[in-house]
PDB file of C-alpha atoms and ligand atoms in Angstrom:
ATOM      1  CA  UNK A   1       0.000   0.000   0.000  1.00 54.00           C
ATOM      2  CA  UNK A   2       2.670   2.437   0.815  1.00 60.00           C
ATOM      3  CA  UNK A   3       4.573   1.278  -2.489  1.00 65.00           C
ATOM      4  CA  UNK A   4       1.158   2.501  -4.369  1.00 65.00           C
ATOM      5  CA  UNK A   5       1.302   5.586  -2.560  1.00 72.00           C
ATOM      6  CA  UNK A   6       4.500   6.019  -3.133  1.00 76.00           C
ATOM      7  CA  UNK A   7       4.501   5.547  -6.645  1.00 75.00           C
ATOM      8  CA  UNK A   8       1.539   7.608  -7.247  1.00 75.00           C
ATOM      9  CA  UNK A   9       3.830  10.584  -5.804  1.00 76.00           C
ATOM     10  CA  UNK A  10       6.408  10.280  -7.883  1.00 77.00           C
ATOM     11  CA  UNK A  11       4.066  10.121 -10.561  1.00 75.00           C
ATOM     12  CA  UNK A  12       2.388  13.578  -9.459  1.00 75.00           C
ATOM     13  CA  UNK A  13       5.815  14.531  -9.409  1.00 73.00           C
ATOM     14  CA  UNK A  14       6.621  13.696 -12.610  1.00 69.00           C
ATOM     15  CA  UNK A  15       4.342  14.941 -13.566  1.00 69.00           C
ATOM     16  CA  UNK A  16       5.067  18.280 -12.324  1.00 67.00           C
ATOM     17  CA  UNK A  17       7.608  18.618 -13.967  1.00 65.00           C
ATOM     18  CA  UNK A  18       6.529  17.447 -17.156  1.00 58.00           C
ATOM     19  CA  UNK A  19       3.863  20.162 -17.247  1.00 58.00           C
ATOM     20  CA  UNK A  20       6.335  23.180 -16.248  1.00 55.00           C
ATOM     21  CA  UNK A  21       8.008  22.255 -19.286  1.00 51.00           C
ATOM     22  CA  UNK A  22      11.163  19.569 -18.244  1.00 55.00           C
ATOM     23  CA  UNK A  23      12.296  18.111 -21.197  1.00 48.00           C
ATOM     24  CA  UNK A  24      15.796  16.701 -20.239  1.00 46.00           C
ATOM     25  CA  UNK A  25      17.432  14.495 -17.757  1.00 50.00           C
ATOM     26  CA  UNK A  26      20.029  16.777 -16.046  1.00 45.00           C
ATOM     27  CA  UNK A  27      22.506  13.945 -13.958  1.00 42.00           C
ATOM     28  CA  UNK A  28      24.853  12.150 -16.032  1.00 44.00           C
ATOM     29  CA  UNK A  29      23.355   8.807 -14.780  1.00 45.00           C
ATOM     30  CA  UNK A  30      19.537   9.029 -14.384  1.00 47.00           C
ATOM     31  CA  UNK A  31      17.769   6.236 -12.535  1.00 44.00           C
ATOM     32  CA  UNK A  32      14.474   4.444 -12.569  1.00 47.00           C
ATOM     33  CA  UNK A  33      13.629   5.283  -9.215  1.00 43.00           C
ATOM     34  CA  UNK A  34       9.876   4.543  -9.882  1.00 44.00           C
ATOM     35  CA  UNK A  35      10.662   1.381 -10.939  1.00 44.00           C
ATOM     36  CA  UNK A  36      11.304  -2.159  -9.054  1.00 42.00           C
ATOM     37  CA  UNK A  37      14.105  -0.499  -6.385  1.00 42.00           C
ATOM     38  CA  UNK A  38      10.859   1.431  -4.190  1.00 41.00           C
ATOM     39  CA  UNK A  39       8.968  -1.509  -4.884  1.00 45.00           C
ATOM     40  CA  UNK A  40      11.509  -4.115  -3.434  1.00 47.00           C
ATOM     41  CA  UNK A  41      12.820  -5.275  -6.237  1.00 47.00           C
ATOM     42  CA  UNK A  42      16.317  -4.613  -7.784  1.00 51.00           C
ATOM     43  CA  UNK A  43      18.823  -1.300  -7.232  1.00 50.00           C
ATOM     44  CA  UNK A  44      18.176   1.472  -9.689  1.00 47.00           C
ATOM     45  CA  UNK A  45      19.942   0.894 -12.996  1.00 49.00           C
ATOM     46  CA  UNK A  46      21.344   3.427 -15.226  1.00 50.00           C
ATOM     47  CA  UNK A  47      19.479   4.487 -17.936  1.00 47.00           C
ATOM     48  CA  UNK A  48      20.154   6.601 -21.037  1.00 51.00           C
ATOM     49  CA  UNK A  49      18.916  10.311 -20.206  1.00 49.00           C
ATOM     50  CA  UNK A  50      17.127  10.526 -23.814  1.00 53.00           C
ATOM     51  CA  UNK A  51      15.157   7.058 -22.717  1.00 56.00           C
ATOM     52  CA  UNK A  52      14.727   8.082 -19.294  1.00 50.00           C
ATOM     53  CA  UNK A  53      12.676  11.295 -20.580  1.00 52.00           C
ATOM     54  CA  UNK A  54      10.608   9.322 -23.116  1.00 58.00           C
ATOM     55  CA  UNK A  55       9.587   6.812 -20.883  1.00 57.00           C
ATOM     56  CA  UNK A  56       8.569   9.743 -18.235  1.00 51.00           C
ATOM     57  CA  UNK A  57       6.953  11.226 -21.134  1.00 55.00           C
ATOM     58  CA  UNK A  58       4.892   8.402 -22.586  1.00 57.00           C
ATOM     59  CA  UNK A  59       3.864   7.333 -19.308  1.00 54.00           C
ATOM     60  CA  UNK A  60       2.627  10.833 -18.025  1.00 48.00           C
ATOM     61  CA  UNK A  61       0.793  11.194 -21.252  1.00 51.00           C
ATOM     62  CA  UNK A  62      -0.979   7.330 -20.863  1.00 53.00           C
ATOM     63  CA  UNK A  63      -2.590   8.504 -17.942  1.00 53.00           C
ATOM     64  CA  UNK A  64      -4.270  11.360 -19.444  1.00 52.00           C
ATOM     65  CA  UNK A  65      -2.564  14.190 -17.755  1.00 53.00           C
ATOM     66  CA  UNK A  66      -3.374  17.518 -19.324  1.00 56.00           C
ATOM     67  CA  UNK A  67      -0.363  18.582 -21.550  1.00 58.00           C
ATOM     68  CA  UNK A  68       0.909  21.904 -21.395  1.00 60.00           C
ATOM     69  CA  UNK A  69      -0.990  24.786 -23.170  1.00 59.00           C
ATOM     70  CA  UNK A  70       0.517  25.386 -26.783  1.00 61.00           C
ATOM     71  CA  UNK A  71       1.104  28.396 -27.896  1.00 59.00           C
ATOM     72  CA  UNK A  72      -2.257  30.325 -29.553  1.00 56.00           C
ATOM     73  CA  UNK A  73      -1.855  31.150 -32.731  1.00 53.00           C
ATOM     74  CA  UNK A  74      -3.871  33.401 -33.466  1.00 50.00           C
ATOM     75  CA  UNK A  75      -3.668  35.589 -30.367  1.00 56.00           C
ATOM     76  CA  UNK A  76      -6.093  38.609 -29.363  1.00 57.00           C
ATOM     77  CA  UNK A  77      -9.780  38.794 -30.205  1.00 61.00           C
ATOM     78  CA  UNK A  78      -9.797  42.624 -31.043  1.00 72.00           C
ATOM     79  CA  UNK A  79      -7.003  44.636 -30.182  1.00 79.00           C
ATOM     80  CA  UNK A  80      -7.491  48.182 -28.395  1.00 85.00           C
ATOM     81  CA  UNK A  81      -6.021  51.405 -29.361  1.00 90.00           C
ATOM     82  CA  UNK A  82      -3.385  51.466 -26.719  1.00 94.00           C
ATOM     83  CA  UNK A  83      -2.055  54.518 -28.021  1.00 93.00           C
ATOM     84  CA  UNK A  84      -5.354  56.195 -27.331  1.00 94.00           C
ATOM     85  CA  UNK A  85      -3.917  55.835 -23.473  1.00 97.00           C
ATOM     86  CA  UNK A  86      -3.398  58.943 -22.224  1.00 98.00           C
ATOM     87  CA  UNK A  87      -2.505  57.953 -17.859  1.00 98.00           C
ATOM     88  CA  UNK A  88      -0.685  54.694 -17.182  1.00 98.00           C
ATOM     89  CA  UNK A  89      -3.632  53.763 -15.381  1.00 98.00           C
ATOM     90  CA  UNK A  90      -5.324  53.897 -18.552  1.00 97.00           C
ATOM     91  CA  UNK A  91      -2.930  52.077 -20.326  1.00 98.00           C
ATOM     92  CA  UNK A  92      -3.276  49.645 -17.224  1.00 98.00           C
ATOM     93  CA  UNK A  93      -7.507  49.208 -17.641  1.00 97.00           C
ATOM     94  CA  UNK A  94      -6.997  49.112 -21.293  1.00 96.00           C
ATOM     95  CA  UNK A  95      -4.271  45.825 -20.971  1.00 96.00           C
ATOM     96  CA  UNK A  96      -6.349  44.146 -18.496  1.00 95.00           C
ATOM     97  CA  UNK A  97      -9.803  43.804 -20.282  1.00 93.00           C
ATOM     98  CA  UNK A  98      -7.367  43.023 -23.449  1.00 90.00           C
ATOM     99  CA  UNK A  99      -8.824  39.665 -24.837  1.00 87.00           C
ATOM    100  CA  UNK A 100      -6.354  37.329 -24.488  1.00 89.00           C
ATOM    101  CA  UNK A 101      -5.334  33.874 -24.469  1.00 90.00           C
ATOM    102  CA  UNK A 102      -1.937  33.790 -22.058  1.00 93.00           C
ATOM    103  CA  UNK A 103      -4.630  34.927 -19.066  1.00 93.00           C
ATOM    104  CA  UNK A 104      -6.637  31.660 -19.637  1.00 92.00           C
ATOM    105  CA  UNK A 105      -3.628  30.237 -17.687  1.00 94.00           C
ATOM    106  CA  UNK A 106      -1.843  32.975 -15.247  1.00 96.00           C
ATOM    107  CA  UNK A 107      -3.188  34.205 -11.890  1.00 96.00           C
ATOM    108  CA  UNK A 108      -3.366  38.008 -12.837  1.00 97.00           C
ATOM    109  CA  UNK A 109      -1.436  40.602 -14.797  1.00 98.00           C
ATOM    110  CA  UNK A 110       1.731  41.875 -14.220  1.00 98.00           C
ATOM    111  CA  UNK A 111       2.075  45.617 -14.926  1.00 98.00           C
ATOM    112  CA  UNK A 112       4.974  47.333 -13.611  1.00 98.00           C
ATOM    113  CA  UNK A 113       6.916  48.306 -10.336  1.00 98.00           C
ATOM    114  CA  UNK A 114       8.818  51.206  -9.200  1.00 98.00           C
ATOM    115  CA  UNK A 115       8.976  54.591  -9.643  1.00 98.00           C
ATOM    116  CA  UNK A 116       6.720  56.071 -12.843  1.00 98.00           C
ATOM    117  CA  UNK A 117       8.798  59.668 -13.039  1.00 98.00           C
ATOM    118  CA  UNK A 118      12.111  57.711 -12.861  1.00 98.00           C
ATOM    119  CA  UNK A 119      14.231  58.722 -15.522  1.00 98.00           C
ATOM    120  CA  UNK A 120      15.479  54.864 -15.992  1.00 98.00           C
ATOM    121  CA  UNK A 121      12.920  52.358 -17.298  1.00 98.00           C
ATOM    122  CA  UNK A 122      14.091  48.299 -17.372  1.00 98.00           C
ATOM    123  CA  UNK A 123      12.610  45.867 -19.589  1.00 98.00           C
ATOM    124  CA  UNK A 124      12.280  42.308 -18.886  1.00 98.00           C
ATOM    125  CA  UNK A 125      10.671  39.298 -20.933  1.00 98.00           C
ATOM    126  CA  UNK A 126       7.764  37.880 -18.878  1.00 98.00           C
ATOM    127  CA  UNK A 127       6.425  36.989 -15.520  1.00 98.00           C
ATOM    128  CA  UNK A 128       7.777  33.774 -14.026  1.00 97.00           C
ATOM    129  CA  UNK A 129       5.648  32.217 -11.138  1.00 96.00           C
ATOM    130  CA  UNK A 130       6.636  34.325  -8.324  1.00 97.00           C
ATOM    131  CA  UNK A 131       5.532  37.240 -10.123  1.00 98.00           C
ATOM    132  CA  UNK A 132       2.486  35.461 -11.642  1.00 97.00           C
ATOM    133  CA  UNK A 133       1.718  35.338  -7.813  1.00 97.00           C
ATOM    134  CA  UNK A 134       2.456  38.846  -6.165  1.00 98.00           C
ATOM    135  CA  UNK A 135       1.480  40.819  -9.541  1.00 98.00           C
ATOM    136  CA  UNK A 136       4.775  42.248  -9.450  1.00 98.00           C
ATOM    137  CA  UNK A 137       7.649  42.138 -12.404  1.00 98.00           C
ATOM    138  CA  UNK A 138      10.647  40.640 -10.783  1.00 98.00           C
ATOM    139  CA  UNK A 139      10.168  39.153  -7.486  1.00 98.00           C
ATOM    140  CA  UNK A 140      11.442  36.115  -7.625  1.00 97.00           C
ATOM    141  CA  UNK A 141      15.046  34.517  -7.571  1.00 97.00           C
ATOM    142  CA  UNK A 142      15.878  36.708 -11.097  1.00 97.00           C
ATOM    143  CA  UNK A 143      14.327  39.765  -9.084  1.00 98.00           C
ATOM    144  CA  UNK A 144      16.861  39.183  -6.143  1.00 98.00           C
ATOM    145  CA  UNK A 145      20.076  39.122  -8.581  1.00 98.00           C
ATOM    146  CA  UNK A 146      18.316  42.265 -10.390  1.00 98.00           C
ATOM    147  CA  UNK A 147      18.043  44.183  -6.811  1.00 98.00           C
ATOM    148  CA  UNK A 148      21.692  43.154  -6.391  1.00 98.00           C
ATOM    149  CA  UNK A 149      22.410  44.497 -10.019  1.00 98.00           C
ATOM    150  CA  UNK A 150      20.920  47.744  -9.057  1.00 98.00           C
ATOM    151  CA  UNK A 151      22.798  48.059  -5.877  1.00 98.00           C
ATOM    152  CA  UNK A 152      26.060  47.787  -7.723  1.00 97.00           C
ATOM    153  CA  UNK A 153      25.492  51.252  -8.871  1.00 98.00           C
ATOM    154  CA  UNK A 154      24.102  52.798  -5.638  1.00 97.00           C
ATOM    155  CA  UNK A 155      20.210  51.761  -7.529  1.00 98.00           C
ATOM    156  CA  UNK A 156      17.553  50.872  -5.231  1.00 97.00           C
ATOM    157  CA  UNK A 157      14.162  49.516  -6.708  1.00 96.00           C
ATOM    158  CA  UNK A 158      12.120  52.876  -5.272  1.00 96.00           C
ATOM    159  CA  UNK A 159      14.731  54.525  -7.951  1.00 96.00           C
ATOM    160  CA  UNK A 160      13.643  53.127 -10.909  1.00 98.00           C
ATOM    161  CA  UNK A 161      10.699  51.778 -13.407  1.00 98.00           C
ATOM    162  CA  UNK A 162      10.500  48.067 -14.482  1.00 98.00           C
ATOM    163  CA  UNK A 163       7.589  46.208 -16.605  1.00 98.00           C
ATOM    164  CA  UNK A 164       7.999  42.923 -18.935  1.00 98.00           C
ATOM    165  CA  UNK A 165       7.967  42.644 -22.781  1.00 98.00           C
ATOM    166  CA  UNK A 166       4.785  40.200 -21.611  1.00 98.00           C
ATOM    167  CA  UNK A 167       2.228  41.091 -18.942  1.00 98.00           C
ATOM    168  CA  UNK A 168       1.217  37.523 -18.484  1.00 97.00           C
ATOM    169  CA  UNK A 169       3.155  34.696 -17.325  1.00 97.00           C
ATOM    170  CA  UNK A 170       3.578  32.026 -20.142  1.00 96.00           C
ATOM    171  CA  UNK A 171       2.330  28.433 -19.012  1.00 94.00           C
ATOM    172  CA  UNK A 172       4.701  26.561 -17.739  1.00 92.00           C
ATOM    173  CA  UNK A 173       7.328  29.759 -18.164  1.00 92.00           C
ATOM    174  CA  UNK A 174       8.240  28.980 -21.518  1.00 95.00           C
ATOM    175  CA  UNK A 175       9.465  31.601 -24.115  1.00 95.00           C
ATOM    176  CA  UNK A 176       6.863  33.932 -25.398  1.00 96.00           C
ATOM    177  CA  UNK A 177       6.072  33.285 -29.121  1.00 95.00           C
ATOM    178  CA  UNK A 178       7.183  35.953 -32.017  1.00 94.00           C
ATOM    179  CA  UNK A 179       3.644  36.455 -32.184  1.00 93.00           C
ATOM    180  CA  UNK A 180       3.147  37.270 -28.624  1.00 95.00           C
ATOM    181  CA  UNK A 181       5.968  39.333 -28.364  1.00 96.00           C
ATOM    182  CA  UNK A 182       4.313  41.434 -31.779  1.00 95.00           C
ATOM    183  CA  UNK A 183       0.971  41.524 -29.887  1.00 94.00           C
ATOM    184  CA  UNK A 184       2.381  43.098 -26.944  1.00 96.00           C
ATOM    185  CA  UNK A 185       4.915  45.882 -29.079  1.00 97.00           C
ATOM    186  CA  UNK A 186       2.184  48.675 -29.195  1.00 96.00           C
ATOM    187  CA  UNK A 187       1.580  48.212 -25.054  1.00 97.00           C
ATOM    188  CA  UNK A 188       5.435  48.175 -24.819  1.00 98.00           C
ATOM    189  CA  UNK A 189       5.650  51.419 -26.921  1.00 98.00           C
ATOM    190  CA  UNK A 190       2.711  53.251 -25.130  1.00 98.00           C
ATOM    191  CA  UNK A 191       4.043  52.438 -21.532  1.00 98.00           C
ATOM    192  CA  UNK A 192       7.689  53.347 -22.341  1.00 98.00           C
ATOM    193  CA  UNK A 193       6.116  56.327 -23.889  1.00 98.00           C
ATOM    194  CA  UNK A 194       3.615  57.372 -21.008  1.00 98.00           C
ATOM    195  CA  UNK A 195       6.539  56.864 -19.037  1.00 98.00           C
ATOM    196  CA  UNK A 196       9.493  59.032 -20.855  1.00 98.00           C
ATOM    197  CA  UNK A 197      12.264  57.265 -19.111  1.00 98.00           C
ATOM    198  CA  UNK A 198      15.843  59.501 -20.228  1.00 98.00           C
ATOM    199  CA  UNK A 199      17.346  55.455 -20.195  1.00 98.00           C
ATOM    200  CA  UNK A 200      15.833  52.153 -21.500  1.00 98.00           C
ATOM    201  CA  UNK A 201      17.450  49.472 -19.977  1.00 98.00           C
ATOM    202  CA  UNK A 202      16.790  46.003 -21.904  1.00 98.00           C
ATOM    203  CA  UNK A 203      16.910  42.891 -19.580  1.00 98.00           C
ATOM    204  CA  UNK A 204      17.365  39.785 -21.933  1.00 98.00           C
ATOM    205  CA  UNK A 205      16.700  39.632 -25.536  1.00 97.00           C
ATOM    206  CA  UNK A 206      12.829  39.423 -26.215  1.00 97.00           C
ATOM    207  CA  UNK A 207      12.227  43.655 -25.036  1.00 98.00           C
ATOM    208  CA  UNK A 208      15.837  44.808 -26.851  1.00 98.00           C
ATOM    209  CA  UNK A 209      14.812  42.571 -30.638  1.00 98.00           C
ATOM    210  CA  UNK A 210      11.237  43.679 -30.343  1.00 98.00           C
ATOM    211  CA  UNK A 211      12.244  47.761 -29.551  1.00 98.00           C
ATOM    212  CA  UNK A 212      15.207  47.883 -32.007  1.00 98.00           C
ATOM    213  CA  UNK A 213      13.540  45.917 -34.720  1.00 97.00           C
ATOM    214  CA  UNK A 214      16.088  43.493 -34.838  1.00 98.00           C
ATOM    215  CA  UNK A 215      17.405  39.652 -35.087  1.00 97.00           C
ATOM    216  CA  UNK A 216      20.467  39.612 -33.361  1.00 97.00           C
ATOM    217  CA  UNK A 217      21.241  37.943 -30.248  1.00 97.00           C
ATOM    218  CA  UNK A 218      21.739  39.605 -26.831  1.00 98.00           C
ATOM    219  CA  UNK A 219      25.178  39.076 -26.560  1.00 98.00           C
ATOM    220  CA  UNK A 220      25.826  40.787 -29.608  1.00 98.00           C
ATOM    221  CA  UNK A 221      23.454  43.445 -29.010  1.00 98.00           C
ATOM    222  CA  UNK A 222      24.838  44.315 -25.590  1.00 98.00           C
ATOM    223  CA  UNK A 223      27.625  46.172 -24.023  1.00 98.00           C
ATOM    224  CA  UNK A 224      26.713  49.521 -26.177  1.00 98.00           C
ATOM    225  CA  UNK A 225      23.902  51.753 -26.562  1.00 98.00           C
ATOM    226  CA  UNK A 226      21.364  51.444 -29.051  1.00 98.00           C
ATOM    227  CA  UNK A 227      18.830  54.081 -30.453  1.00 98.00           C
ATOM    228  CA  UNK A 228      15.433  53.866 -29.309  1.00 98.00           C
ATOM    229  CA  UNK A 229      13.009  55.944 -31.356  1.00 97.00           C
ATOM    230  CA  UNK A 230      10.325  57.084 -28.764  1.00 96.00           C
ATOM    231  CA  UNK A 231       7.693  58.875 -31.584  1.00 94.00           C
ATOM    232  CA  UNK A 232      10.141  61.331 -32.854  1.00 95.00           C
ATOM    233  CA  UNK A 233      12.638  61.283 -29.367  1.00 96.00           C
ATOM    234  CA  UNK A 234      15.583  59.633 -29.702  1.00 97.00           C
ATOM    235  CA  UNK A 235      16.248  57.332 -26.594  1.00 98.00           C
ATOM    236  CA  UNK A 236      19.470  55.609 -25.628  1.00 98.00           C
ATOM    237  CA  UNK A 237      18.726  51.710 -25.100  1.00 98.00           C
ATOM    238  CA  UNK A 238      21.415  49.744 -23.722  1.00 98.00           C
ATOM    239  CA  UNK A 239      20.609  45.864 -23.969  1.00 98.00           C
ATOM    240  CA  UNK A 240      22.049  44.057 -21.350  1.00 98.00           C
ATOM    241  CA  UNK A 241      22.164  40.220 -20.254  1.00 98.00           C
ATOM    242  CA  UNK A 242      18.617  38.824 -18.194  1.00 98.00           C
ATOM    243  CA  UNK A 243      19.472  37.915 -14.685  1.00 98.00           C
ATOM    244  CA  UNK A 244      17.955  34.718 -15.310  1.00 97.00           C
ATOM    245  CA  UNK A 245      20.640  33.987 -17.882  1.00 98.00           C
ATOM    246  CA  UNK A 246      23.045  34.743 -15.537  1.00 98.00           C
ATOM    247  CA  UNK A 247      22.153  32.753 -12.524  1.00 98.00           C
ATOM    248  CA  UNK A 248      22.792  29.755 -15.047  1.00 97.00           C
ATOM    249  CA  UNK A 249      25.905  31.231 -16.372  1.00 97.00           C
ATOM    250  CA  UNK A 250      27.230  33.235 -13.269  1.00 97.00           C
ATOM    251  CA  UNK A 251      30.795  33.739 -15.502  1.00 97.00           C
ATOM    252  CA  UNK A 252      29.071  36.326 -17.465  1.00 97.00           C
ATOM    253  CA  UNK A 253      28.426  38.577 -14.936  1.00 98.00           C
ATOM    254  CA  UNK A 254      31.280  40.326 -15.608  1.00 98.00           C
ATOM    255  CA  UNK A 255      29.904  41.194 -18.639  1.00 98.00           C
ATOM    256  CA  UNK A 256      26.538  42.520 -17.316  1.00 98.00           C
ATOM    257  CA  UNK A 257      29.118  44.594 -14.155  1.00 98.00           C
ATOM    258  CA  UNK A 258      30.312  46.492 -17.505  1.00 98.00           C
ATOM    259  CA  UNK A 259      26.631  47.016 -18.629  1.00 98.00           C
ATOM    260  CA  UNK A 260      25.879  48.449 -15.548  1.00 98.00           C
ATOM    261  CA  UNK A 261      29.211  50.729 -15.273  1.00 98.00           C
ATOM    262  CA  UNK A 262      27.953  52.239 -18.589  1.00 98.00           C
ATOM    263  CA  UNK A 263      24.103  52.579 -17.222  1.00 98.00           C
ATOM    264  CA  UNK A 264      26.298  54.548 -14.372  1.00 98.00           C
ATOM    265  CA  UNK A 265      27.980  56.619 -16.542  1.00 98.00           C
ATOM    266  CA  UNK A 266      25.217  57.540 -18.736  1.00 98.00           C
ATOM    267  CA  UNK A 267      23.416  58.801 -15.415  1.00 98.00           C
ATOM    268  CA  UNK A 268      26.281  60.647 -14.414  1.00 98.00           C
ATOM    269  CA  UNK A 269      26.465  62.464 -17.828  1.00 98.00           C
ATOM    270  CA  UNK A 270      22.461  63.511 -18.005  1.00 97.00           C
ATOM    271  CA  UNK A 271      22.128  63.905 -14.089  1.00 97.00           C
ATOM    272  CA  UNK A 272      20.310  61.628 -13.212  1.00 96.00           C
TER     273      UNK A 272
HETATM  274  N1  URA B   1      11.938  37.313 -15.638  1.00 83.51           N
HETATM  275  C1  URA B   1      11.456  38.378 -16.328  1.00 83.51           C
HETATM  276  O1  URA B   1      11.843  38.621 -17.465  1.00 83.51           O
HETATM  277  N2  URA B   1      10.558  39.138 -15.733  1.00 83.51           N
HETATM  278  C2  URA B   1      10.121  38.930 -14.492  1.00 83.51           C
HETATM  279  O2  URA B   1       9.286  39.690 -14.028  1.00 83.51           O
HETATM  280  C3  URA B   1      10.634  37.819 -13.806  1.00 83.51           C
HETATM  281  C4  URA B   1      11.549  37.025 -14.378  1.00 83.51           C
END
């Protein structure tokens, strides 16, 4: 009986992690722990990681298990005239009764924290679940690297404005799609105008493509400033790397420590 129970827990496990999107064994030598050792039987063998996620795979989806949601393709119903927004609080109703398909599956929308007359806006890519949670861009484990970030060069949070590419939290946290990164352009564009930051601060690669119109990758785009073309107002943009990025590759911080010297520096020369 407590094998059963056992095993159903590992399933719901499993399962778990299935669903938020795991897609690879991560030790070098993955085990069937489901399998004969819990039950008695013989120690856990080594399996090849490839098999070892199939078999997870095929046997989460044989019991039915809801798979995660797919990207829409088509996304909005109708799409409101954001730049009709005159108050960030408009621009904040106007989001929030937007049609969409991403709030089928997060807890609530994720607008923006901060200051809204800072002169230094930052851009991230989308809510993860922390933030899905509190409503609040950048709470989580990327948020606490970010406040660290920020401290670096005498930044607090209170100092600054932050919002996401994406107001929603993707299921299961994966990427947002080209298409909802297009959808959410005009918001971005209205809230960094409403806003009319001096600085534009790109966190990752999703805001910095999307505002600057191009391809590239982050870690050719950053480490410079960009031009940001605010209707007719010509702001800099520096693209810089995501936090999140960085807690997995903590050797390139001291590539993001020279993005932030030049935020710094561009402060110092418009007094900010
Ligand atoms: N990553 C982001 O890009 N934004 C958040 O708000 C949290 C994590």
């Amino acid at each position: 009986m407590q094998n059963l129970d056992n095993h159903a827990k590992l399933l719901a496990a499993l399962r778990w992690q299935v669903e938020a999107g795991a897609d690879e064994a991560v030790q070098d030598t993955p085990y069937q722990l489901a399998e004969g050792h819990l039950r008695g039987g013989a120690p856990p063998r080594a399996v090849e990681p490839r098999d070892a996620v199939e078999r997870l795979k095929g046997r989460v989806e044989s019991q039915s298990v809801p798979q995660p949601t797919p990207a829409p393709k088509v996304l909005p119903q109708a799409v409101p005239d954001f730049s009709a927004c005159a108050s960030l609080e408009e621009l904040r109703e106007a989001v929030a009764g937007f049609d969409l398909d991403l709030k089928a599956t997060a807890t609530q929308m994720v607008f923006a924290d901060g200051d809204p007359a800072s002169k230094i806006m930052f851009i991230g890519e989308a809510p993860g679940g922390d933030e899905d949670r509190q409503g609040r861009p950048f709470v989580g484990v990327s948020g606490k690297l970010f406040n660290k970030m920020l401290a670096s060069i005498g930044l607090m949070r209170e100092h600054i404005y932050i919002t996401n590419t994406i107001l929603w939290r993707p299921p299961g946290n994966r990427t947002p799609t080209e298409e909802e990164v297009a959808v959410f352009l005009p918001i971005l564009r209205r809230h960094i105008a409403l806003v009319a930051p001096e600085i534009l601060v790109c966190l990752g690669g999703a805001a910095a493509k999307a505002l600057l119109a191009t391809d590239m990758g982050i870690l050719k785009l950053r480490g410079r400033w960009h031009d940001y073309d605010m209707g007719g107002t010509m702001l800099p943009l520096l693209p810089t790397l995501h936090p999140a990025y960085l807690l997995r590759m903590p050797e390139q911080k001291t590539l993001a420590w020279r993005d932030f010297c030049l935020i710094a520096q561009k402060m110092r020369e418009k007094s900010i």
